[in-house]
XYZ file of C-alpha atoms in Angstrom:
302
model
C 0.000 0.000 0.000
C 1.102 3.525 -0.728
C 0.681 6.466 1.586
C -2.130 8.493 0.038
C -2.969 11.105 2.673
C -1.630 12.734 5.819
C -4.174 14.879 7.647
C -3.121 16.915 10.681
C -5.849 17.948 13.112
C -4.965 20.739 15.561
C -6.909 21.379 18.774
C -8.341 17.908 18.416
C -10.202 17.850 21.739
C -12.114 20.994 20.747
C -13.452 19.466 17.538
C -17.040 18.272 17.687
C -18.235 17.986 14.095
C -17.039 15.669 11.341
C -13.847 16.729 9.593
C -13.596 16.153 5.839
C -10.151 15.948 4.226
C -9.267 17.406 0.856
C -9.837 15.107 -2.098
C -6.848 12.994 -3.037
C -5.992 10.543 -5.807
C -4.866 6.935 -5.444
C -4.954 4.128 -7.990
C -6.372 6.527 -10.556
C -9.425 7.179 -8.340
C -10.548 10.118 -6.245
C -11.096 9.733 -2.492
C -11.548 11.676 0.726
C -11.503 10.800 4.426
C -14.085 11.770 7.031
C -12.991 11.939 10.674
C -15.505 12.167 13.529
C -13.574 13.286 16.650
C -16.600 12.660 18.890
C -17.770 9.578 17.033
C -20.363 8.763 14.388
C -23.509 7.297 15.985
C -21.475 6.739 19.124
C -20.005 9.098 21.701
C -17.065 7.244 23.180
C -14.928 6.441 20.106
C -13.290 8.285 17.244
C -14.779 7.247 13.876
C -12.968 7.085 10.520
C -14.329 6.510 6.995
C -12.818 6.376 3.519
C -15.171 7.791 0.849
C -15.363 7.785 -2.937
C -15.612 11.339 -4.289
C -18.993 12.211 -5.880
C -20.252 8.604 -6.282
C -23.589 9.849 -7.659
C -21.785 11.296 -10.695
C -20.137 7.991 -11.647
C -21.540 5.667 -14.286
C -23.916 2.808 -13.636
C -22.214 -0.305 -12.327
C -18.993 1.432 -11.242
C -16.907 -0.360 -8.636
C -13.538 -0.203 -6.934
C -11.847 -2.850 -4.843
C -9.217 -1.532 -2.504
C -7.071 -2.485 0.464
C -6.621 0.423 2.848
C -5.208 1.193 6.275
C -5.696 4.036 8.783
C -2.819 5.097 11.036
C -3.276 7.564 13.906
C -0.226 9.271 15.414
C 0.506 11.975 17.982
C 2.724 15.035 17.618
C 5.915 12.991 18.178
C 4.995 10.405 15.550
C 4.048 7.737 18.073
C 1.488 5.386 16.507
C -1.694 5.293 18.582
C -3.722 3.128 16.238
C -3.298 1.098 13.058
C -6.077 -0.741 11.203
C -5.936 -4.399 12.243
C -7.175 -5.848 8.930
C -4.612 -4.460 6.494
C -5.012 -7.341 4.048
C -8.799 -7.019 3.787
C -10.068 -5.913 0.369
C -13.344 -3.969 0.348
C -15.736 -3.323 -2.506
C -16.705 0.312 -3.066
C -19.769 0.702 -5.299
C -23.004 2.690 -5.671
C -24.599 0.838 -2.741
C -21.472 1.104 -0.546
C -19.518 4.275 -1.498
C -17.603 4.354 1.792
C -15.978 2.005 4.263
C -14.381 2.589 7.617
C -14.611 1.982 11.315
C -17.238 3.477 13.584
C -15.356 2.579 16.741
C -11.769 3.177 15.701
C -10.220 4.223 18.996
C -11.694 4.986 22.454
C -11.676 8.703 23.211
C -10.149 7.911 26.607
C -6.945 7.008 24.751
C -6.934 10.415 23.055
C -7.468 12.473 26.168
C -3.837 13.512 26.604
C -2.627 14.167 23.069
C 0.694 15.902 22.856
C -0.037 19.555 21.967
C -3.615 18.417 21.324
C -2.664 17.384 17.788
C -3.648 14.209 15.936
C -2.290 13.020 12.584
C -4.382 10.708 10.388
C -2.585 8.809 7.635
C -4.252 6.714 4.948
C -2.574 3.951 2.954
C -4.339 2.505 -0.086
C -3.811 -0.131 -2.733
C -6.495 -0.161 -5.446
C -6.716 -3.658 -6.939
C -9.707 -3.294 -9.298
C -11.453 -0.409 -11.050
C -14.617 -0.730 -13.162
C -15.904 2.526 -14.608
C -19.174 1.137 -15.993
C -20.977 -2.203 -15.923
C -24.028 -4.045 -14.691
C -25.744 -3.056 -11.457
C -23.770 -3.887 -8.315
C -26.774 -4.198 -5.966
C -26.470 -8.007 -5.892
C -22.674 -8.137 -5.683
C -21.408 -10.075 -2.668
C -19.382 -8.177 -0.082
C -17.617 -9.331 3.044
C -18.878 -7.649 6.187
C -16.849 -8.747 9.195
C -16.757 -12.304 7.887
C -20.391 -12.431 6.763
C -21.195 -12.681 3.071
C -24.044 -10.281 2.245
C -25.306 -8.547 -0.889
C -24.310 -4.922 -1.435
C -27.858 -3.584 -1.211
C -28.071 -4.811 2.407
C -24.785 -3.276 3.554
C -26.061 -0.096 5.169
C -28.969 -1.863 6.865
C -26.609 -4.424 8.344
C -24.135 -1.708 9.386
C -26.977 0.113 11.122
C -27.896 -3.060 12.967
C -24.441 -3.952 14.240
C -23.668 -0.371 15.234
C -26.524 -0.566 17.755
C -25.749 -4.047 19.034
C -24.091 -4.026 22.489
C -22.225 -7.237 21.599
C -20.779 -5.901 18.348
C -17.373 -4.662 19.505
C -16.311 -7.709 21.498
C -18.279 -10.533 19.949
C -18.962 -9.922 16.262
C -17.156 -12.931 14.810
C -18.503 -15.519 12.360
C -16.997 -18.359 14.389
C -19.178 -17.404 17.346
C -22.197 -19.599 16.584
C -24.622 -17.739 18.848
C -23.773 -14.366 17.324
C -23.825 -15.804 13.809
C -27.307 -17.263 14.342
C -28.594 -13.888 15.568
C -27.205 -12.089 12.561
C -28.621 -14.614 10.124
C -32.064 -13.888 11.588
C -31.344 -10.181 11.260
C -30.308 -10.483 7.629
C -33.510 -12.373 6.881
C -35.524 -9.692 8.661
C -33.784 -6.904 6.728
C -34.396 -8.739 3.452
C -38.109 -9.133 4.253
C -38.540 -5.457 5.130
C -36.682 -4.427 1.966
C -39.503 -5.836 -0.189
C -42.444 -3.763 -1.324
C -45.349 -3.998 1.166
C -47.697 -5.169 -1.613
C -45.560 -8.263 -2.244
C -45.571 -9.415 1.393
C -48.005 -11.901 2.861
C -49.659 -11.734 6.272
C -47.542 -14.742 7.310
C -44.284 -12.993 6.369
C -45.215 -9.927 8.413
C -46.206 -12.095 11.357
C -42.888 -13.979 11.178
C -40.997 -10.684 10.932
C -42.691 -9.421 14.100
C -41.891 -12.696 15.864
C -38.197 -12.555 14.876
C -37.907 -8.886 15.794
C -39.368 -9.560 19.247
C -36.969 -12.463 19.803
C -33.943 -10.441 18.712
C -34.915 -7.487 20.887
C -35.208 -9.814 23.877
C -31.751 -11.210 22.980
C -30.178 -7.786 23.493
C -30.392 -5.979 20.153
C -31.324 -2.296 20.121
C -33.658 -2.300 17.142
C -35.985 0.645 17.644
C -35.300 1.898 14.111
C -36.067 -1.544 12.665
C -39.259 -1.755 14.695
C -40.271 1.593 13.180
C -39.556 0.182 9.730
C -41.730 -2.869 10.453
C -44.575 -0.643 11.633
C -44.238 1.465 8.472
C -44.264 -1.591 6.195
C -47.219 -3.106 8.091
C -49.197 0.120 7.721
C -48.477 0.280 3.980
C -49.442 -3.397 3.666
C -52.759 -2.766 5.416
C -53.449 0.222 3.188
C -52.688 -1.834 0.076
C -54.857 -4.710 1.318
C -57.705 -2.349 2.169
C -57.360 -0.673 -1.199
C -57.471 -4.013 -2.998
C -60.472 -5.067 -0.919
C -62.286 -1.840 -1.730
C -61.662 -2.362 -5.433
C -63.113 -5.856 -5.289
C -66.122 -4.588 -3.375
C -66.650 -1.816 -5.924
C -66.534 -4.329 -8.762
C -69.055 -6.540 -6.965
C -71.363 -3.566 -6.523
C -71.004 -2.661 -10.201
C -71.935 -6.210 -11.248
C -74.893 -6.180 -8.867
C -76.122 -2.861 -10.252
C -75.743 -4.077 -13.835
C -77.686 -7.222 -12.942
C -80.424 -5.087 -11.414
C -80.481 -2.875 -14.496
C -80.795 -5.945 -16.706
C -83.562 -7.311 -14.509
C -85.452 -4.017 -14.811
C -85.012 -4.091 -18.576
C -86.401 -7.629 -18.764
C -89.473 -6.500 -16.886
C -89.742 -3.497 -19.175
C -89.313 -5.810 -22.164
C -92.314 -7.834 -21.120
C -94.378 -4.685 -20.673
C -93.312 -3.335 -24.064
C -94.077 -6.664 -25.702
C -97.584 -6.497 -24.381
C -97.988 -2.900 -25.545
C -96.372 -3.681 -28.896
C -98.592 -6.620 -29.561
C -101.655 -4.581 -28.739
C -100.758 -1.399 -30.599
C -98.430 -2.845 -33.291
C -96.593 0.507 -33.389
C -93.033 -0.655 -32.758
C -91.279 -2.969 -35.220
C -89.151 -5.865 -33.954
C -85.887 -4.259 -35.089
C -86.760 -0.903 -33.534
C -87.708 -2.643 -30.326
C -84.411 -4.560 -30.068
C -82.382 -1.451 -30.953
C -84.184 0.508 -28.243
C -83.452 -2.076 -25.544
C -79.760 -2.458 -26.485
C -79.177 1.294 -26.425
C -80.940 1.711 -23.097
C -79.007 -1.147 -21.475
C -75.587 0.087 -22.557
C -76.430 3.675 -21.681
C -77.350 2.553 -18.187
C -74.049 0.614 -17.854
C -72.020 3.569 -19.146
C -73.753 5.928 -16.810
C -72.965 3.640 -13.862
C -69.265 3.268 -14.700
C -68.857 7.047 -14.941
C -70.282 7.496 -11.478
């Protein structure tokens, strides 16, 4: 890996908001680093993320595979932190335009920085670049040892960031943790579908799994909100479909009633026609057909 960036942060302890580095080039690609001195979605760790510059402007199906490493040093050059997984290759794509570490280093270890200055270095080796291709939403990525599809990455990241067991116990070889996360991935996949495509059984199972996972220690308020939202949309869609069926039934009933009335009228006209002989057979039939269809048309417009 080559050293791609060195970012010096003065008065580190006084920084509260995220700090964005200047754009830099590595492997023929543009990047930037985002540093959160007080943590991103946490308050006790420094957070670090490597971003692709302007991912929304890139072509469909773009992707980059890169190995990268963060190094944190104090004023004297003493290394305080170095990414532990330097050989790990991550996929950057439209669904996952940034990678990093939410809990990089505890803030307690940064409380006595020499001259209150922190240096962030980034090392990168870009191993694959695709400027345009097929959609990457179903590409497989490695997330802490779990193989998931790219479109699920942010949902899974949101889950693990709120799990109290994440920092010390998120390992695929831990069977109990792995089982929990497999349930979570299934739950995320279910709630990613359109509400209209879900069945009542799927929603019931999702509620059951969510309850079990919450009782197991997961903090899943946001996912519970998502389930409530999907359930509400499903009920609306079901009610809408039911209303449409009911409307169609009422239309058929009204048409049947109209036809019944016309049959009665037909009998009356027949009697009058036979007695007065003023309406020819063809005129009579034409009259009934027009009246029937006019009544149907009038009903459908209402």
